Amino acid sequence: PKARVVVVGGGYGGAIAAKYLKLADPELRVTLIERNPVYVSCPLSNEVLSGERNMESLTFDYRGLSRRGIAVMGDEIVEIDPEQRFVRGKGGAVYNYDKLILSPGVSFDFSSIDGMSAELADSTLPHAWKAGPQTLLLRRQLEAMPDGGVCAIVAPPNPFRCPPGPYERAAQIALYFSHHKPKSKVMIYDAKDAFSKQGLFQAAWKEHYGDMIEWVPAAAGGNIEAIDADSMTLVGPVEDFEADVINLIPPQRAAELAVNNGLVDDSGWCPVNQQTFESTLHSDIYVIGDAAMAGAMPKSGYAANSQGKVCAMAVAAAINGQPAPAPSYVNTCYSILAPDHGISVAGVYELKDGEIVSVPGAGGLSAADADARTRAIEVQFAIGWYRNITADMFT
Ligand code: FAD
């Protein structure tokens, strides 16, 4: 029988890797292991906070991948044995592999902010950086907040999942406030002094929401060091800030599965051969998506999709005794700032001396002086992108 490939994590990277392995070589025995029965998309989940979208439109099941002949297993993997080449599930089930692909996403470093914890995130201070119950909790808190209140977003240091995400979120929350609580404010306290698509974001905030959104960079004391959940106070290096709703997005690293099984280096992320995504720490284990260090590529769903395809082709080639193909990689991140205002950043990437680098002259940002019609069309592009990429993953 043909080789056995196990993929752990059925999100933006793993669902694609499993599907494209089967497309590359239908005889491969492909198993996809995912701990949740359904997948909830982070992309477009900020729109749930404004009320423009519901959770159903973000939720997908794995029947489409099963129909393709992929064995989809509901299990949480807790152990990887790179010598004997098996992974073990929470209940003790063992899955043998010839090649293992991991796309487990990120985990959160709560300890770097004094007073913060995973329990607080679940109960009162949702990060909502994995779409699901915390997204709805944050939405309910915004609904319960009095007009004139303050929602504070604490933005994490680089690198983190979805570089434009916190700033898109600020706009979606302001969209809700502008309709329902116009005296309220969105404060962004940032661990950084610059962010993705900054000029485009700041112009759009002003245009649609006036002074409702305020950004405090690290240089102005925005890098939050501690939190007091009882008094809803954020402790900064210069002054403290009170808020009615706090969305603290913690610093990030690779998912627990990678951290606990010797697949990360001192940075907290997984070093890989950037042509194949094979781990440089353990052979026959590949890491894609947010958990991996992929040169110039950002941690995005589209990047994970692109990496899933490159990795699937490299794994199929290796199993069939062929050299890894020359890869090409792509990413676009759309942000929806108002119902008729979208912006994007796009990149095309190539391998150079073993590193993923941007192709000079390719990609770029939405124009700073684009007209209203172009901004409105970019919202339609964002929604079209989402429909296409989720169909690519789940059908
Ligand atoms: P995920 O998609 O998170 O998938 C990981 C999967 O692995 C999960 O289903 C998890 O349950 C499973 N898993 C983890 N550990 C185990 C285990 N031990 N056993 C079994 N299963 C396990 N990206 C874009 O391209 N465009 C956007 O517009 C965009 N918007 C975003 C908005 C927000 C608010 C956020 C938070 C993110 C956004 N992103 C966007 C980023 C995108 O969500 C991530 O980059 C993408 O999900 C990464 O894919 P992944 O496969 O690495 O991880």
PDB file of C-alpha atoms in Angstrom, residues 14-275:
ATOM      1  CA  GLY A  14      -4.208  21.674   7.302  1.00  0.00           C
ATOM      2  CA  ALA A  15      -7.487  21.284   5.388  1.00  0.00           C
ATOM      3  CA  ILE A  16      -5.712  22.457   2.233  1.00  0.00           C
ATOM      4  CA  ALA A  17      -2.647  20.240   2.748  1.00  0.00           C
ATOM      5  CA  ALA A  18      -4.884  17.160   3.196  1.00  0.00           C
ATOM      6  CA  LYS A  19      -6.978  17.945   0.107  1.00  0.00           C
ATOM      7  CA  TYR A  20      -4.041  18.754  -2.191  1.00  0.00           C
ATOM      8  CA  LEU A  21      -2.109  15.645  -1.108  1.00  0.00           C
ATOM      9  CA  LYS A  22      -5.047  13.546  -2.247  1.00  0.00           C
ATOM     10  CA  LEU A  23      -5.247  15.534  -5.503  1.00  0.00           C
ATOM     11  CA  ALA A  24      -1.492  15.147  -6.090  1.00  0.00           C
ATOM     12  CA  ASP A  25      -1.561  11.382  -5.519  1.00  0.00           C
ATOM     13  CA  PRO A  26      -4.975   9.733  -5.035  1.00  0.00           C
ATOM     14  CA  GLU A  27      -3.322   6.539  -3.775  1.00  0.00           C
ATOM     15  CA  LEU A  28      -1.861   8.217  -0.694  1.00  0.00           C
ATOM     16  CA  ARG A  29      -3.577   7.288   2.568  1.00  0.00           C
ATOM     17  CA  VAL A  30      -4.376  10.697   4.042  1.00  0.00           C
ATOM     18  CA  THR A  31      -5.701  11.152   7.591  1.00  0.00           C
ATOM     19  CA  LEU A  32      -6.780  14.562   8.916  1.00  0.00           C
ATOM     20  CA  ILE A  33      -6.959  14.838  12.720  1.00  0.00           C
ATOM     21  CA  GLU A  34      -8.871  17.801  14.169  1.00  0.00           C
ATOM     22  CA  ARG A  35     -10.011  18.266  17.765  1.00  0.00           C
ATOM     23  CA  ASN A  36     -13.166  20.258  16.953  1.00  0.00           C
ATOM     24  CA  PRO A  37     -16.165  18.815  15.080  1.00  0.00           C
ATOM     25  CA  VAL A  38     -16.538  22.042  13.080  1.00  0.00           C
ATOM     26  CA  TYR A  39     -14.156  24.804  12.041  1.00  0.00           C
ATOM     27  CA  VAL A  40     -14.910  28.453  12.829  1.00  0.00           C
ATOM     28  CA  SER A  41     -13.117  30.919  10.567  1.00  0.00           C
ATOM     29  CA  CYS A  42     -11.222  33.857  12.072  1.00  0.00           C
ATOM     30  CA  PRO A  43     -11.269  35.714   8.739  1.00  0.00           C
ATOM     31  CA  LEU A  44     -14.416  37.918   8.706  1.00  0.00           C
ATOM     32  CA  SER A  45     -15.064  37.188  12.413  1.00  0.00           C
ATOM     33  CA  ASN A  46     -14.456  40.862  13.250  1.00  0.00           C
ATOM     34  CA  GLU A  47     -17.729  41.517  11.414  1.00  0.00           C
ATOM     35  CA  VAL A  48     -19.560  39.578  14.133  1.00  0.00           C
ATOM     36  CA  LEU A  49     -18.494  42.341  16.546  1.00  0.00           C
ATOM     37  CA  SER A  50     -20.243  45.010  14.460  1.00  0.00           C
ATOM     38  CA  GLY A  51     -23.301  42.801  13.963  1.00  0.00           C
ATOM     39  CA  GLU A  52     -22.759  42.649  10.187  1.00  0.00           C
ATOM     40  CA  ARG A  53     -22.261  38.858  10.195  1.00  0.00           C
ATOM     41  CA  ASN A  54     -23.335  35.803  12.204  1.00  0.00           C
ATOM     42  CA  MET A  55     -21.290  32.822  13.410  1.00  0.00           C
ATOM     43  CA  GLU A  56     -23.105  30.395  11.098  1.00  0.00           C
ATOM     44  CA  SER A  57     -21.502  32.051   8.076  1.00  0.00           C
ATOM     45  CA  LEU A  58     -18.079  31.352   9.633  1.00  0.00           C
ATOM     46  CA  THR A  59     -18.700  27.680  10.493  1.00  0.00           C
ATOM     47  CA  PHE A  60     -17.775  24.657   8.328  1.00  0.00           C
ATOM     48  CA  ASP A  61     -17.787  20.873   8.694  1.00  0.00           C
ATOM     49  CA  TYR A  62     -15.477  18.225   7.275  1.00  0.00           C
ATOM     50  CA  ARG A  63     -17.923  16.188   5.149  1.00  0.00           C
ATOM     51  CA  GLY A  64     -16.472  17.587   1.911  1.00  0.00           C
ATOM     52  CA  LEU A  65     -13.002  16.341   2.825  1.00  0.00           C
ATOM     53  CA  SER A  66     -14.379  12.924   3.872  1.00  0.00           C
ATOM     54  CA  ARG A  67     -16.062  12.630   0.451  1.00  0.00           C
ATOM     55  CA  ARG A  68     -12.636  13.076  -1.133  1.00  0.00           C
ATOM     56  CA  GLY A  69     -11.388   9.919   0.578  1.00  0.00           C
ATOM     57  CA  ILE A  70      -9.598  11.631   3.439  1.00  0.00           C
ATOM     58  CA  ALA A  71     -10.018   9.863   6.799  1.00  0.00           C
ATOM     59  CA  VAL A  72     -11.185  12.685   9.090  1.00  0.00           C
ATOM     60  CA  MET A  73     -10.666  11.848  12.783  1.00  0.00           C
ATOM     61  CA  GLY A  74     -12.013  13.865  15.693  1.00  0.00           C
ATOM     62  CA  ASP A  75      -9.177  13.787  18.213  1.00  0.00           C
ATOM     63  CA  GLU A  76      -6.742  16.050  20.036  1.00  0.00           C
ATOM     64  CA  ILE A  77      -3.127  15.051  19.518  1.00  0.00           C
ATOM     65  CA  VAL A  78      -1.044  15.329  22.679  1.00  0.00           C
ATOM     66  CA  GLU A  79       2.166  13.497  21.772  1.00  0.00           C
ATOM     67  CA  ILE A  80       4.417  13.094  18.745  1.00  0.00           C
ATOM     68  CA  ASP A  81       7.012  10.319  18.556  1.00  0.00           C
ATOM     69  CA  PRO A  82       9.394  11.372  15.776  1.00  0.00           C
ATOM     70  CA  GLU A  83      11.526   8.214  16.100  1.00  0.00           C
ATOM     71  CA  GLN A  84       8.780   5.599  15.828  1.00  0.00           C
ATOM     72  CA  ARG A  85       6.700   7.974  13.726  1.00  0.00           C
ATOM     73  CA  PHE A  86       3.330   8.051  15.402  1.00  0.00           C
ATOM     74  CA  VAL A  87       1.103  10.633  17.067  1.00  0.00           C
ATOM     75  CA  ARG A  88      -1.059   9.904  20.085  1.00  0.00           C
ATOM     76  CA  GLY A  89      -4.517  11.282  20.823  1.00  0.00           C
ATOM     77  CA  LYS A  90      -5.846  12.469  24.178  1.00  0.00           C
ATOM     78  CA  GLY A  91      -7.711   9.197  24.759  1.00  0.00           C
ATOM     79  CA  GLY A  92      -4.685   7.056  23.842  1.00  0.00           C
ATOM     80  CA  ALA A  93      -5.401   6.337  20.169  1.00  0.00           C
ATOM     81  CA  VAL A  94      -2.232   5.942  18.082  1.00  0.00           C
ATOM     82  CA  TYR A  95      -1.891   7.079  14.467  1.00  0.00           C
ATOM     83  CA  ASN A  96       1.170   5.880  12.542  1.00  0.00           C
ATOM     84  CA  TYR A  97       2.632   7.986   9.764  1.00  0.00           C
ATOM     85  CA  ASP A  98       5.308   8.003   7.101  1.00  0.00           C
ATOM     86  CA  LYS A  99       5.031  11.780   6.810  1.00  0.00           C
ATOM     87  CA  LEU A 100       3.379  14.128   9.332  1.00  0.00           C
ATOM     88  CA  ILE A 101       2.077  17.625   8.527  1.00  0.00           C
ATOM     89  CA  LEU A 102       1.148  19.982  11.372  1.00  0.00           C
ATOM     90  CA  SER A 103      -0.937  23.126  10.976  1.00  0.00           C
ATOM     91  CA  PRO A 104      -2.006  23.673  14.598  1.00  0.00           C
ATOM     92  CA  GLY A 105      -2.037  27.495  14.653  1.00  0.00           C
ATOM     93  CA  VAL A 106      -0.963  29.685  17.574  1.00  0.00           C
ATOM     94  CA  SER A 107      -1.018  29.648  21.373  1.00  0.00           C
ATOM     95  CA  PHE A 108      -1.041  32.595  23.764  1.00  0.00           C
ATOM     96  CA  ASP A 109       1.625  33.734  26.197  1.00  0.00           C
ATOM     97  CA  PHE A 110      -0.633  34.967  29.010  1.00  0.00           C
ATOM     98  CA  SER A 111       2.256  35.101  31.494  1.00  0.00           C
ATOM     99  CA  SER A 112       3.887  38.077  29.776  1.00  0.00           C
ATOM    100  CA  ILE A 113       1.096  40.372  31.034  1.00  0.00           C
ATOM    101  CA  ASP A 114       0.817  40.390  34.837  1.00  0.00           C
ATOM    102  CA  GLY A 115      -2.647  39.487  36.061  1.00  0.00           C
ATOM    103  CA  MET A 116      -3.740  37.915  32.751  1.00  0.00           C
ATOM    104  CA  SER A 117      -4.672  34.233  32.369  1.00  0.00           C
ATOM    105  CA  ALA A 118      -6.413  31.803  30.049  1.00  0.00           C
ATOM    106  CA  GLU A 119      -9.309  31.599  32.534  1.00  0.00           C
ATOM    107  CA  LEU A 120      -9.825  35.378  32.463  1.00  0.00           C
ATOM    108  CA  ALA A 121      -9.826  35.298  28.660  1.00  0.00           C
ATOM    109  CA  ASP A 122     -12.631  32.722  28.722  1.00  0.00           C
ATOM    110  CA  SER A 123     -14.692  34.472  31.393  1.00  0.00           C
ATOM    111  CA  THR A 124     -14.241  38.261  31.294  1.00  0.00           C
ATOM    112  CA  LEU A 125     -11.396  39.498  29.079  1.00  0.00           C
ATOM    113  CA  PRO A 126     -11.885  37.733  25.740  1.00  0.00           C
ATOM    114  CA  HIS A 127      -9.051  37.895  23.207  1.00  0.00           C
ATOM    115  CA  ALA A 128     -11.350  36.475  20.510  1.00  0.00           C
ATOM    116  CA  TRP A 129      -8.190  35.674  18.536  1.00  0.00           C
ATOM    117  CA  LYS A 130      -9.576  32.190  17.876  1.00  0.00           C
ATOM    118  CA  ALA A 131     -13.082  32.663  16.558  1.00  0.00           C
ATOM    119  CA  GLY A 132     -15.749  30.959  18.671  1.00  0.00           C
ATOM    120  CA  PRO A 133     -17.292  31.500  22.121  1.00  0.00           C
ATOM    121  CA  GLN A 134     -14.960  34.418  22.914  1.00  0.00           C
ATOM    122  CA  THR A 135     -16.093  36.243  19.765  1.00  0.00           C
ATOM    123  CA  LEU A 136     -19.678  36.076  21.028  1.00  0.00           C
ATOM    124  CA  LEU A 137     -18.655  37.028  24.573  1.00  0.00           C
ATOM    125  CA  LEU A 138     -16.934  40.158  23.269  1.00  0.00           C
ATOM    126  CA  ARG A 139     -20.000  40.997  21.173  1.00  0.00           C
ATOM    127  CA  ARG A 140     -22.281  40.651  24.234  1.00  0.00           C
ATOM    128  CA  GLN A 141     -19.974  42.882  26.279  1.00  0.00           C
ATOM    129  CA  LEU A 142     -20.114  45.570  23.581  1.00  0.00           C
ATOM    130  CA  GLU A 143     -23.916  45.294  23.537  1.00  0.00           C
ATOM    131  CA  ALA A 144     -24.074  45.634  27.338  1.00  0.00           C
ATOM    132  CA  MET A 145     -21.666  48.587  27.466  1.00  0.00           C
ATOM    133  CA  PRO A 146     -23.288  51.976  28.182  1.00  0.00           C
ATOM    134  CA  ASP A 147     -23.120  54.750  25.576  1.00  0.00           C
ATOM    135  CA  GLY A 148     -20.083  56.873  26.403  1.00  0.00           C
ATOM    136  CA  GLY A 149     -18.076  53.830  27.457  1.00  0.00           C
ATOM    137  CA  VAL A 150     -14.591  52.795  26.347  1.00  0.00           C
ATOM    138  CA  CYS A 151     -13.585  49.567  24.600  1.00  0.00           C
ATOM    139  CA  ALA A 152      -9.834  48.974  24.874  1.00  0.00           C
ATOM    140  CA  ILE A 153      -8.025  46.739  22.383  1.00  0.00           C
ATOM    141  CA  VAL A 154      -4.562  45.648  23.509  1.00  0.00           C
ATOM    142  CA  ALA A 155      -2.538  44.853  20.373  1.00  0.00           C
ATOM    143  CA  PRO A 156       0.297  42.306  20.603  1.00  0.00           C
ATOM    144  CA  PRO A 157       3.971  42.537  19.622  1.00  0.00           C
ATOM    145  CA  ASN A 158       5.231  41.043  16.326  1.00  0.00           C
ATOM    146  CA  PRO A 159       5.013  38.396  15.057  1.00  0.00           C
ATOM    147  CA  PHE A 160       1.361  37.473  15.541  1.00  0.00           C
ATOM    148  CA  ARG A 161      -1.620  35.980  13.695  1.00  0.00           C
ATOM    149  CA  CYS A 162      -3.182  38.449  11.225  1.00  0.00           C
ATOM    150  CA  PRO A 163      -1.090  41.659  11.371  1.00  0.00           C
ATOM    151  CA  PRO A 164      -3.987  43.961  10.258  1.00  0.00           C
ATOM    152  CA  GLY A 165      -6.549  42.171  12.461  1.00  0.00           C
ATOM    153  CA  PRO A 166      -6.578  44.375  15.601  1.00  0.00           C
ATOM    154  CA  TYR A 167      -6.981  47.523  13.477  1.00  0.00           C
ATOM    155  CA  GLU A 168      -9.783  46.056  11.374  1.00  0.00           C
ATOM    156  CA  ARG A 169     -11.429  45.058  14.647  1.00  0.00           C
ATOM    157  CA  ALA A 170     -11.219  48.656  15.927  1.00  0.00           C
ATOM    158  CA  ALA A 171     -13.115  49.801  12.823  1.00  0.00           C
ATOM    159  CA  GLN A 172     -15.797  47.100  13.131  1.00  0.00           C
ATOM    160  CA  ILE A 173     -16.390  47.975  16.794  1.00  0.00           C
ATOM    161  CA  ALA A 174     -16.550  51.686  15.885  1.00  0.00           C
ATOM    162  CA  LEU A 175     -19.080  50.809  13.171  1.00  0.00           C
ATOM    163  CA  TYR A 176     -21.331  49.299  15.843  1.00  0.00           C
ATOM    164  CA  PHE A 177     -20.781  52.240  18.207  1.00  0.00           C
ATOM    165  CA  SER A 178     -21.512  54.800  15.482  1.00  0.00           C
ATOM    166  CA  HIS A 179     -24.981  53.278  14.992  1.00  0.00           C
ATOM    167  CA  HIS A 180     -25.852  52.423  18.611  1.00  0.00           C
ATOM    168  CA  LYS A 181     -23.506  54.195  21.082  1.00  0.00           C
ATOM    169  CA  PRO A 182     -22.127  57.283  19.357  1.00  0.00           C
ATOM    170  CA  LYS A 183     -20.561  58.806  22.492  1.00  0.00           C
ATOM    171  CA  SER A 184     -18.301  55.742  22.989  1.00  0.00           C
ATOM    172  CA  LYS A 185     -14.611  55.277  22.181  1.00  0.00           C
ATOM    173  CA  VAL A 186     -12.273  52.567  20.920  1.00  0.00           C
ATOM    174  CA  MET A 187      -8.781  52.859  22.404  1.00  0.00           C
ATOM    175  CA  ILE A 188      -5.943  50.755  20.941  1.00  0.00           C
ATOM    176  CA  TYR A 189      -2.981  50.240  23.261  1.00  0.00           C
ATOM    177  CA  ASP A 190      -0.146  48.836  21.196  1.00  0.00           C
ATOM    178  CA  ALA A 191       3.066  46.959  21.986  1.00  0.00           C
ATOM    179  CA  LYS A 192       4.415  48.344  18.669  1.00  0.00           C
ATOM    180  CA  ASP A 193       5.127  51.741  17.099  1.00  0.00           C
ATOM    181  CA  ALA A 194       3.868  50.860  13.620  1.00  0.00           C
ATOM    182  CA  PHE A 195       1.410  48.398  12.070  1.00  0.00           C
ATOM    183  CA  SER A 196       0.277  46.878   8.775  1.00  0.00           C
ATOM    184  CA  LYS A 197      -1.438  49.230   6.281  1.00  0.00           C
ATOM    185  CA  GLN A 198      -1.178  51.968   8.950  1.00  0.00           C
ATOM    186  CA  GLY A 199      -1.724  54.995   6.712  1.00  0.00           C
ATOM    187  CA  LEU A 200      -4.760  53.433   5.035  1.00  0.00           C
ATOM    188  CA  PHE A 201      -6.260  52.433   8.395  1.00  0.00           C
ATOM    189  CA  GLN A 202      -5.781  55.828  10.015  1.00  0.00           C
ATOM    190  CA  ALA A 203      -7.290  57.678   7.044  1.00  0.00           C
ATOM    191  CA  ALA A 204     -10.332  55.363   6.994  1.00  0.00           C
ATOM    192  CA  TRP A 205     -10.858  55.593  10.768  1.00  0.00           C
ATOM    193  CA  LYS A 206     -10.947  59.388  10.498  1.00  0.00           C
ATOM    194  CA  GLU A 207     -13.192  59.370   7.429  1.00  0.00           C
ATOM    195  CA  HIS A 208     -15.851  57.059   8.894  1.00  0.00           C
ATOM    196  CA  TYR A 209     -15.560  57.415  12.660  1.00  0.00           C
ATOM    197  CA  GLY A 210     -14.005  60.851  13.307  1.00  0.00           C
ATOM    198  CA  ASP A 211     -12.195  60.794  16.648  1.00  0.00           C
ATOM    199  CA  MET A 212     -13.883  57.638  17.914  1.00  0.00           C
ATOM    200  CA  ILE A 213     -10.773  55.447  17.436  1.00  0.00           C
ATOM    201  CA  GLU A 214      -7.529  56.407  19.161  1.00  0.00           C
ATOM    202  CA  TRP A 215      -4.231  54.557  18.759  1.00  0.00           C
ATOM    203  CA  VAL A 216      -1.574  54.734  21.503  1.00  0.00           C
ATOM    204  CA  PRO A 217       1.767  53.345  20.272  1.00  0.00           C
ATOM    205  CA  ALA A 218       4.404  51.839  22.550  1.00  0.00           C
ATOM    206  CA  ALA A 219       6.436  55.043  22.353  1.00  0.00           C
ATOM    207  CA  ALA A 220       3.506  56.929  23.936  1.00  0.00           C
ATOM    208  CA  GLY A 221       3.061  54.375  26.731  1.00  0.00           C
ATOM    209  CA  GLY A 222       0.712  51.961  24.941  1.00  0.00           C
ATOM    210  CA  ASN A 223       2.675  48.801  25.741  1.00  0.00           C
ATOM    211  CA  ILE A 224       0.550  47.301  28.491  1.00  0.00           C
ATOM    212  CA  GLU A 225       2.499  45.460  31.214  1.00  0.00           C
ATOM    213  CA  ALA A 226      -0.219  44.332  33.602  1.00  0.00           C
ATOM    214  CA  ILE A 227      -3.953  44.201  34.066  1.00  0.00           C
ATOM    215  CA  ASP A 228      -6.287  44.451  37.040  1.00  0.00           C
ATOM    216  CA  ALA A 229      -9.437  42.659  35.979  1.00  0.00           C
ATOM    217  CA  ASP A 230     -11.442  43.692  39.063  1.00  0.00           C
ATOM    218  CA  SER A 231     -11.062  47.426  38.427  1.00  0.00           C
ATOM    219  CA  MET A 232     -10.809  46.950  34.620  1.00  0.00           C
ATOM    220  CA  THR A 233      -7.497  48.805  34.605  1.00  0.00           C
ATOM    221  CA  LEU A 234      -4.626  48.405  32.159  1.00  0.00           C
ATOM    222  CA  VAL A 235      -1.219  49.203  33.603  1.00  0.00           C
ATOM    223  CA  GLY A 236       1.176  50.892  31.185  1.00  0.00           C
ATOM    224  CA  PRO A 237       4.767  52.040  31.700  1.00  0.00           C
ATOM    225  CA  VAL A 238       3.724  55.723  31.864  1.00  0.00           C
ATOM    226  CA  GLU A 239       0.108  55.754  33.029  1.00  0.00           C
ATOM    227  CA  ASP A 240      -2.817  53.432  33.664  1.00  0.00           C
ATOM    228  CA  PHE A 241      -5.995  53.247  31.587  1.00  0.00           C
ATOM    229  CA  GLU A 242      -9.525  52.252  32.578  1.00  0.00           C
ATOM    230  CA  ALA A 243     -11.989  50.692  30.181  1.00  0.00           C
ATOM    231  CA  ASP A 244     -15.506  49.221  30.196  1.00  0.00           C
ATOM    232  CA  VAL A 245     -14.668  46.400  27.782  1.00  0.00           C
ATOM    233  CA  ILE A 246     -11.142  45.028  27.424  1.00  0.00           C
ATOM    234  CA  ASN A 247     -10.067  42.967  24.403  1.00  0.00           C
ATOM    235  CA  LEU A 248      -6.553  41.929  25.357  1.00  0.00           C
ATOM    236  CA  ILE A 249      -4.845  40.074  22.478  1.00  0.00           C
ATOM    237  CA  PRO A 250      -1.858  38.372  24.134  1.00  0.00           C
ATOM    238  CA  PRO A 251       1.618  37.850  22.668  1.00  0.00           C
ATOM    239  CA  GLN A 252       1.711  34.656  20.620  1.00  0.00           C
ATOM    240  CA  ARG A 253       3.840  31.637  19.781  1.00  0.00           C
ATOM    241  CA  ALA A 254       3.281  28.316  17.998  1.00  0.00           C
ATOM    242  CA  ALA A 255       0.451  26.063  19.244  1.00  0.00           C
ATOM    243  CA  GLU A 256       1.015  23.886  22.344  1.00  0.00           C
ATOM    244  CA  LEU A 257       1.387  20.755  20.178  1.00  0.00           C
ATOM    245  CA  ALA A 258       4.525  22.208  18.546  1.00  0.00           C
ATOM    246  CA  VAL A 259       5.886  23.743  21.770  1.00  0.00           C
ATOM    247  CA  ASN A 260       5.430  20.523  23.785  1.00  0.00           C
ATOM    248  CA  ASN A 261       7.014  18.257  21.173  1.00  0.00           C
ATOM    249  CA  GLY A 262      10.332  19.954  20.502  1.00  0.00           C
ATOM    250  CA  LEU A 263       9.367  21.649  17.242  1.00  0.00           C
ATOM    251  CA  VAL A 264      10.011  25.292  18.237  1.00  0.00           C
ATOM    252  CA  ASP A 265      13.281  27.176  18.737  1.00  0.00           C
ATOM    253  CA  ASP A 266      13.970  30.020  21.197  1.00  0.00           C
ATOM    254  CA  SER A 267      11.665  32.335  19.239  1.00  0.00           C
ATOM    255  CA  GLY A 268       8.652  30.155  20.115  1.00  0.00           C
ATOM    256  CA  TRP A 269       7.977  29.383  16.424  1.00  0.00           C
ATOM    257  CA  CYS A 270       8.837  26.379  14.230  1.00  0.00           C
ATOM    258  CA  PRO A 271      11.928  26.602  12.034  1.00  0.00           C
ATOM    259  CA  VAL A 272      11.383  24.851   8.679  1.00  0.00           C
ATOM    260  CA  ASN A 273      13.032  24.265   5.332  1.00  0.00           C
ATOM    261  CA  GLN A 274      11.172  27.016   3.487  1.00  0.00           C
ATOM    262  CA  GLN A 275      11.037  25.066   0.209  1.00  0.00           C
TER     263      GLN A 275
END
